[in-house]
Amino acid sequence: MKTRNLLFFSICLTVLFPAMGFALQGMYPAVGLNLIMGVLWLGLTLKEIPWSTPAFFLLMCMENALLPLFGISPFLALLSVVSGLASWDLHAFMNRITVLKEPVVLYRFEQHHLSRLGLTLAGGTVLGVLGLSIHFRLGFFLAFILGMALLVIFWALITRIAPAPQRTPGASPFPEESREEE
């Protein structure tokens, strides 16, 4: 299943980005600790322990918050958090799709979810990189206005890309199929 492979890949990236930062700083015990944590995370995920991904994602977020204090690039922390968010979402998605038995529905539902997840992660990464790249000071009022404008723009984009589907019992999980039936 594609989702399972992507889950394992995103877990590996979540762990390897901080490990790479620690290796560049010469902090090899921290690299080893990160790799051990990654192996534990993968092992618990393979055993399908339901709390494994949320717990390890929380640990990785705490670690990523501390990375700049060790002189490690915040870009590595950003990439680690984004891939951690992907693993958290994919873990929850895998738990949800266990009830789907029909392969065609499962494949389409998976493709639909992965396309939206990719768009969301790309947008989050771009926003994070922009936030880390801007090196000028704004006053509170100007920053507030800019933040509100971005919030309105993103709200408009999200509602345009992903309109809230009207759910009816027994309807298809795909909004476009529900519209065709009506």
PDB file of C-alpha atoms in Angstrom:
ATOM      1  CA  MET A   1       0.000   0.000   0.000  1.00  0.00           C
ATOM      2  CA  LYS A   2       1.353   3.396  -1.010  1.00  0.00           C
ATOM      3  CA  THR A   3       0.244   5.099   2.207  1.00  0.00           C
ATOM      4  CA  ARG A   4       2.229   2.691   4.369  1.00  0.00           C
ATOM      5  CA  ASN A   5       5.412   3.234   2.336  1.00  0.00           C
ATOM      6  CA  LEU A   6       4.961   7.004   2.485  1.00  0.00           C
ATOM      7  CA  LEU A   7       4.412   6.757   6.243  1.00  0.00           C
ATOM      8  CA  PHE A   8       7.722   4.941   6.718  1.00  0.00           C
ATOM      9  CA  PHE A   9       9.495   7.372   4.385  1.00  0.00           C
ATOM     10  CA  SER A  10       8.132  10.407   6.249  1.00  0.00           C
ATOM     11  CA  ILE A  11       9.144   8.890   9.608  1.00  0.00           C
ATOM     12  CA  CYS A  12      12.672   8.398   8.263  1.00  0.00           C
ATOM     13  CA  LEU A  13      12.829  11.997   7.029  1.00  0.00           C
ATOM     14  CA  THR A  14      11.474  13.311  10.333  1.00  0.00           C
ATOM     15  CA  VAL A  15      14.335  11.628  12.162  1.00  0.00           C
ATOM     16  CA  LEU A  16      17.097  12.131   9.582  1.00  0.00           C
ATOM     17  CA  PHE A  17      16.822  15.925   9.210  1.00  0.00           C
ATOM     18  CA  PRO A  18      17.741  16.645  12.861  1.00  0.00           C
ATOM     19  CA  ALA A  19      20.316  13.818  12.791  1.00  0.00           C
ATOM     20  CA  MET A  20      21.947  15.470   9.793  1.00  0.00           C
ATOM     21  CA  GLY A  21      22.032  18.788  11.658  1.00  0.00           C
ATOM     22  CA  PHE A  22      23.634  17.168  14.691  1.00  0.00           C
ATOM     23  CA  ALA A  23      26.173  15.411  12.446  1.00  0.00           C
ATOM     24  CA  LEU A  24      27.118  18.725  10.818  1.00  0.00           C
ATOM     25  CA  GLN A  25      27.738  20.163  14.302  1.00  0.00           C
ATOM     26  CA  GLY A  26      29.810  17.137  15.334  1.00  0.00           C
ATOM     27  CA  MET A  27      27.322  16.021  17.990  1.00  0.00           C
ATOM     28  CA  TYR A  28      27.515  12.307  17.230  1.00  0.00           C
ATOM     29  CA  PRO A  29      25.834  11.021  20.425  1.00  0.00           C
ATOM     30  CA  ALA A  30      22.774  13.084  19.463  1.00  0.00           C
ATOM     31  CA  VAL A  31      22.880  11.532  15.977  1.00  0.00           C
ATOM     32  CA  GLY A  32      22.861   8.077  17.557  1.00  0.00           C
ATOM     33  CA  LEU A  33      20.002   9.016  19.872  1.00  0.00           C
ATOM     34  CA  ASN A  34      17.990  10.304  16.912  1.00  0.00           C
ATOM     35  CA  LEU A  35      18.600   7.138  14.927  1.00  0.00           C
ATOM     36  CA  ILE A  36      17.614   4.950  17.896  1.00  0.00           C
ATOM     37  CA  MET A  37      14.448   6.995  18.308  1.00  0.00           C
ATOM     38  CA  GLY A  38      13.699   6.535  14.603  1.00  0.00           C
ATOM     39  CA  VAL A  39      14.161   2.768  14.800  1.00  0.00           C
ATOM     40  CA  LEU A  40      11.856   2.630  17.843  1.00  0.00           C
ATOM     41  CA  TRP A  41       9.274   4.745  16.033  1.00  0.00           C
ATOM     42  CA  LEU A  42       9.388   2.515  12.958  1.00  0.00           C
ATOM     43  CA  GLY A  43       9.210  -0.632  15.081  1.00  0.00           C
ATOM     44  CA  LEU A  44       6.180   0.552  17.042  1.00  0.00           C
ATOM     45  CA  THR A  45       4.507   1.663  13.823  1.00  0.00           C
ATOM     46  CA  LEU A  46       5.103  -1.773  12.290  1.00  0.00           C
ATOM     47  CA  LYS A  47       3.462  -3.348  15.347  1.00  0.00           C
ATOM     48  CA  GLU A  48       0.545  -0.943  14.763  1.00  0.00           C
ATOM     49  CA  ILE A  49       0.686   0.640  18.216  1.00  0.00           C
ATOM     50  CA  PRO A  50      -1.922   3.436  17.957  1.00  0.00           C
ATOM     51  CA  TRP A  51      -0.109   6.016  20.109  1.00  0.00           C
ATOM     52  CA  SER A  52       3.324   5.599  18.521  1.00  0.00           C
ATOM     53  CA  THR A  53       3.186   8.244  15.814  1.00  0.00           C
ATOM     54  CA  PRO A  54       1.510  11.005  17.874  1.00  0.00           C
ATOM     55  CA  ALA A  55       3.930  10.413  20.763  1.00  0.00           C
ATOM     56  CA  PHE A  56       7.069  10.381  18.636  1.00  0.00           C
ATOM     57  CA  PHE A  57       5.841  13.350  16.606  1.00  0.00           C
ATOM     58  CA  LEU A  58       5.456  15.297  19.858  1.00  0.00           C
ATOM     59  CA  LEU A  59       8.980  14.287  20.914  1.00  0.00           C
ATOM     60  CA  MET A  60      10.366  15.349  17.552  1.00  0.00           C
ATOM     61  CA  CYS A  61       8.571  18.708  17.747  1.00  0.00           C
ATOM     62  CA  MET A  62      10.151  19.346  21.141  1.00  0.00           C
ATOM     63  CA  GLU A  63      13.553  18.379  19.774  1.00  0.00           C
ATOM     64  CA  ASN A  64      13.100  20.568  16.688  1.00  0.00           C
ATOM     65  CA  ALA A  65      12.232  23.537  18.879  1.00  0.00           C
ATOM     66  CA  LEU A  66      15.635  23.145  20.540  1.00  0.00           C
ATOM     67  CA  LEU A  67      17.703  22.639  17.370  1.00  0.00           C
ATOM     68  CA  PRO A  68      18.500  26.347  16.793  1.00  0.00           C
ATOM     69  CA  LEU A  69      19.882  26.531  20.348  1.00  0.00           C
ATOM     70  CA  PHE A  70      22.535  24.004  19.282  1.00  0.00           C
ATOM     71  CA  GLY A  71      23.442  26.049  16.197  1.00  0.00           C
ATOM     72  CA  ILE A  72      21.507  23.808  13.811  1.00  0.00           C
ATOM     73  CA  SER A  73      19.722  25.406  10.885  1.00  0.00           C
ATOM     74  CA  PRO A  74      16.035  26.128  11.491  1.00  0.00           C
ATOM     75  CA  PHE A  75      15.423  24.967   7.906  1.00  0.00           C
ATOM     76  CA  LEU A  76      16.275  21.408   8.975  1.00  0.00           C
ATOM     77  CA  ALA A  77      13.858  21.756  11.885  1.00  0.00           C
ATOM     78  CA  LEU A  78      11.169  23.020   9.512  1.00  0.00           C
ATOM     79  CA  LEU A  79      11.651  20.096   7.132  1.00  0.00           C
ATOM     80  CA  SER A  80      11.572  17.674  10.044  1.00  0.00           C
ATOM     81  CA  VAL A  81       8.319  19.130  11.383  1.00  0.00           C
ATOM     82  CA  VAL A  82       6.687  19.078   7.940  1.00  0.00           C
ATOM     83  CA  SER A  83       7.627  15.436   7.393  1.00  0.00           C
ATOM     84  CA  GLY A  84       6.478  14.686  10.954  1.00  0.00           C
ATOM     85  CA  LEU A  85       3.114  16.228  10.166  1.00  0.00           C
ATOM     86  CA  ALA A  86       2.933  14.025   7.085  1.00  0.00           C
ATOM     87  CA  SER A  87       3.644  10.921   9.154  1.00  0.00           C
ATOM     88  CA  TRP A  88       1.026  11.904  11.726  1.00  0.00           C
ATOM     89  CA  ASP A  89      -1.576  12.460   9.017  1.00  0.00           C
ATOM     90  CA  LEU A  90      -0.684   9.265   7.157  1.00  0.00           C
ATOM     91  CA  HIS A  91      -0.856   7.236  10.375  1.00  0.00           C
ATOM     92  CA  ALA A  92      -4.344   8.555  11.118  1.00  0.00           C
ATOM     93  CA  PHE A  93      -5.370   8.016   7.493  1.00  0.00           C
ATOM     94  CA  MET A  94      -4.197   4.394   7.572  1.00  0.00           C
ATOM     95  CA  ASN A  95      -6.305   3.813  10.672  1.00  0.00           C
ATOM     96  CA  ARG A  96      -9.355   5.306   8.928  1.00  0.00           C
ATOM     97  CA  ILE A  97      -9.093   3.312   5.707  1.00  0.00           C
ATOM     98  CA  THR A  98      -8.974  -0.082   7.380  1.00  0.00           C
ATOM     99  CA  VAL A  99     -12.774  -0.246   7.018  1.00  0.00           C
ATOM    100  CA  LEU A 100     -12.656   0.125   3.225  1.00  0.00           C
ATOM    101  CA  LYS A 101     -12.674  -3.293   1.587  1.00  0.00           C
ATOM    102  CA  GLU A 102     -13.247  -2.484  -2.091  1.00  0.00           C
ATOM    103  CA  PRO A 103      -9.861  -1.938  -3.835  1.00  0.00           C
ATOM    104  CA  VAL A 104     -11.149   0.599  -6.372  1.00  0.00           C
ATOM    105  CA  VAL A 105     -12.693   2.795  -3.687  1.00  0.00           C
ATOM    106  CA  LEU A 106      -9.601   2.421  -1.516  1.00  0.00           C
ATOM    107  CA  TYR A 107      -7.270   3.404  -4.372  1.00  0.00           C
ATOM    108  CA  ARG A 108      -9.306   6.491  -5.320  1.00  0.00           C
ATOM    109  CA  PHE A 109      -9.780   7.546  -1.703  1.00  0.00           C
ATOM    110  CA  GLU A 110      -6.048   7.156  -1.106  1.00  0.00           C
ATOM    111  CA  GLN A 111      -5.139   9.175  -4.220  1.00  0.00           C
ATOM    112  CA  HIS A 112      -7.595  11.893  -3.250  1.00  0.00           C
ATOM    113  CA  HIS A 113      -6.167  12.134   0.265  1.00  0.00           C
ATOM    114  CA  LEU A 114      -2.527  12.051  -0.839  1.00  0.00           C
ATOM    115  CA  SER A 115      -3.042  14.807  -3.408  1.00  0.00           C
ATOM    116  CA  ARG A 116      -4.554  17.083  -0.775  1.00  0.00           C
ATOM    117  CA  LEU A 117      -1.877  16.168   1.748  1.00  0.00           C
ATOM    118  CA  GLY A 118       0.848  16.996  -0.778  1.00  0.00           C
ATOM    119  CA  LEU A 119      -0.707  20.368  -1.517  1.00  0.00           C
ATOM    120  CA  THR A 120      -1.015  21.165   2.182  1.00  0.00           C
ATOM    121  CA  LEU A 121       2.554  20.130   2.969  1.00  0.00           C
ATOM    122  CA  ALA A 122       3.936  22.105   0.027  1.00  0.00           C
ATOM    123  CA  GLY A 123       2.043  25.207   1.136  1.00  0.00           C
ATOM    124  CA  GLY A 124       3.213  24.792   4.720  1.00  0.00           C
ATOM    125  CA  THR A 125       6.807  24.344   3.641  1.00  0.00           C
ATOM    126  CA  VAL A 126       6.698  27.433   1.429  1.00  0.00           C
ATOM    127  CA  LEU A 127       5.205  29.485   4.258  1.00  0.00           C
ATOM    128  CA  GLY A 128       7.823  28.224   6.682  1.00  0.00           C
ATOM    129  CA  VAL A 129      10.672  28.990   4.301  1.00  0.00           C
ATOM    130  CA  LEU A 130       9.265  32.465   3.688  1.00  0.00           C
ATOM    131  CA  GLY A 131       9.036  33.027   7.421  1.00  0.00           C
ATOM    132  CA  LEU A 132      12.627  31.944   7.933  1.00  0.00           C
ATOM    133  CA  SER A 133      13.890  33.944   4.933  1.00  0.00           C
ATOM    134  CA  ILE A 134      12.448  37.334   5.845  1.00  0.00           C
ATOM    135  CA  HIS A 135      15.023  39.399   7.694  1.00  0.00           C
ATOM    136  CA  PHE A 136      13.414  42.782   8.193  1.00  0.00           C
ATOM    137  CA  ARG A 137      11.396  44.120  11.082  1.00  0.00           C
ATOM    138  CA  LEU A 138       7.773  45.069  10.840  1.00  0.00           C
ATOM    139  CA  GLY A 139       5.870  47.022  13.399  1.00  0.00           C
ATOM    140  CA  PHE A 140       3.026  45.256  15.171  1.00  0.00           C
ATOM    141  CA  PHE A 141       0.282  46.954  13.168  1.00  0.00           C
ATOM    142  CA  LEU A 142       1.899  46.206   9.797  1.00  0.00           C
ATOM    143  CA  ALA A 143       2.596  42.585  10.778  1.00  0.00           C
ATOM    144  CA  PHE A 144      -0.993  42.205  12.000  1.00  0.00           C
ATOM    145  CA  ILE A 145      -2.419  43.573   8.731  1.00  0.00           C
ATOM    146  CA  LEU A 146      -0.103  41.331   6.697  1.00  0.00           C
ATOM    147  CA  GLY A 147      -1.094  38.301   8.787  1.00  0.00           C
ATOM    148  CA  MET A 148      -4.809  39.032   8.387  1.00  0.00           C
ATOM    149  CA  ALA A 149      -4.407  39.466   4.629  1.00  0.00           C
ATOM    150  CA  LEU A 150      -2.568  36.136   4.371  1.00  0.00           C
ATOM    151  CA  LEU A 151      -5.217  34.472   6.520  1.00  0.00           C
ATOM    152  CA  VAL A 152      -7.990  35.712   4.225  1.00  0.00           C
ATOM    153  CA  ILE A 153      -6.068  34.629   1.112  1.00  0.00           C
ATOM    154  CA  PHE A 154      -5.401  31.142   2.494  1.00  0.00           C
ATOM    155  CA  TRP A 155      -8.978  30.784   3.671  1.00  0.00           C
ATOM    156  CA  ALA A 156     -10.185  31.669   0.171  1.00  0.00           C
ATOM    157  CA  LEU A 157      -7.730  29.219  -1.412  1.00  0.00           C
ATOM    158  CA  ILE A 158      -8.668  26.386   0.916  1.00  0.00           C
ATOM    159  CA  THR A 159     -12.403  26.859   0.482  1.00  0.00           C
ATOM    160  CA  ARG A 160     -11.930  27.050  -3.281  1.00  0.00           C
ATOM    161  CA  ILE A 161      -9.707  23.964  -3.442  1.00  0.00           C
ATOM    162  CA  ALA A 162     -11.554  21.889  -0.862  1.00  0.00           C
ATOM    163  CA  PRO A 163     -15.195  22.944  -0.582  1.00  0.00           C
ATOM    164  CA  ALA A 164     -17.037  21.366   2.312  1.00  0.00           C
ATOM    165  CA  PRO A 165     -18.858  18.355   0.860  1.00  0.00           C
ATOM    166  CA  GLN A 166     -22.470  17.687   1.689  1.00  0.00           C
ATOM    167  CA  ARG A 167     -22.370  14.274   3.356  1.00  0.00           C
ATOM    168  CA  THR A 168     -25.291  11.925   3.117  1.00  0.00           C
ATOM    169  CA  PRO A 169     -25.368   8.460   4.655  1.00  0.00           C
ATOM    170  CA  GLY A 170     -24.152   5.837   2.189  1.00  0.00           C
ATOM    171  CA  ALA A 171     -22.690   8.425  -0.190  1.00  0.00           C
ATOM    172  CA  SER A 172     -19.281   8.083  -1.789  1.00  0.00           C
ATOM    173  CA  PRO A 173     -16.317   9.638   0.095  1.00  0.00           C
ATOM    174  CA  PHE A 174     -15.478  11.570  -3.093  1.00  0.00           C
ATOM    175  CA  PRO A 175     -17.283  14.907  -3.519  1.00  0.00           C
ATOM    176  CA  GLU A 176     -17.237  14.694  -7.332  1.00  0.00           C
ATOM    177  CA  GLU A 177     -19.032  11.318  -7.302  1.00  0.00           C
ATOM    178  CA  SER A 178     -21.683  12.654  -4.944  1.00  0.00           C
ATOM    179  CA  ARG A 179     -22.403  15.522  -7.335  1.00  0.00           C
ATOM    180  CA  GLU A 180     -22.714  13.159 -10.313  1.00  0.00           C
ATOM    181  CA  GLU A 181     -25.314  11.060  -8.498  1.00  0.00           C
ATOM    182  CA  GLU A 182     -27.564  14.066  -7.831  1.00  0.00           C
TER     183      GLU A 182
END
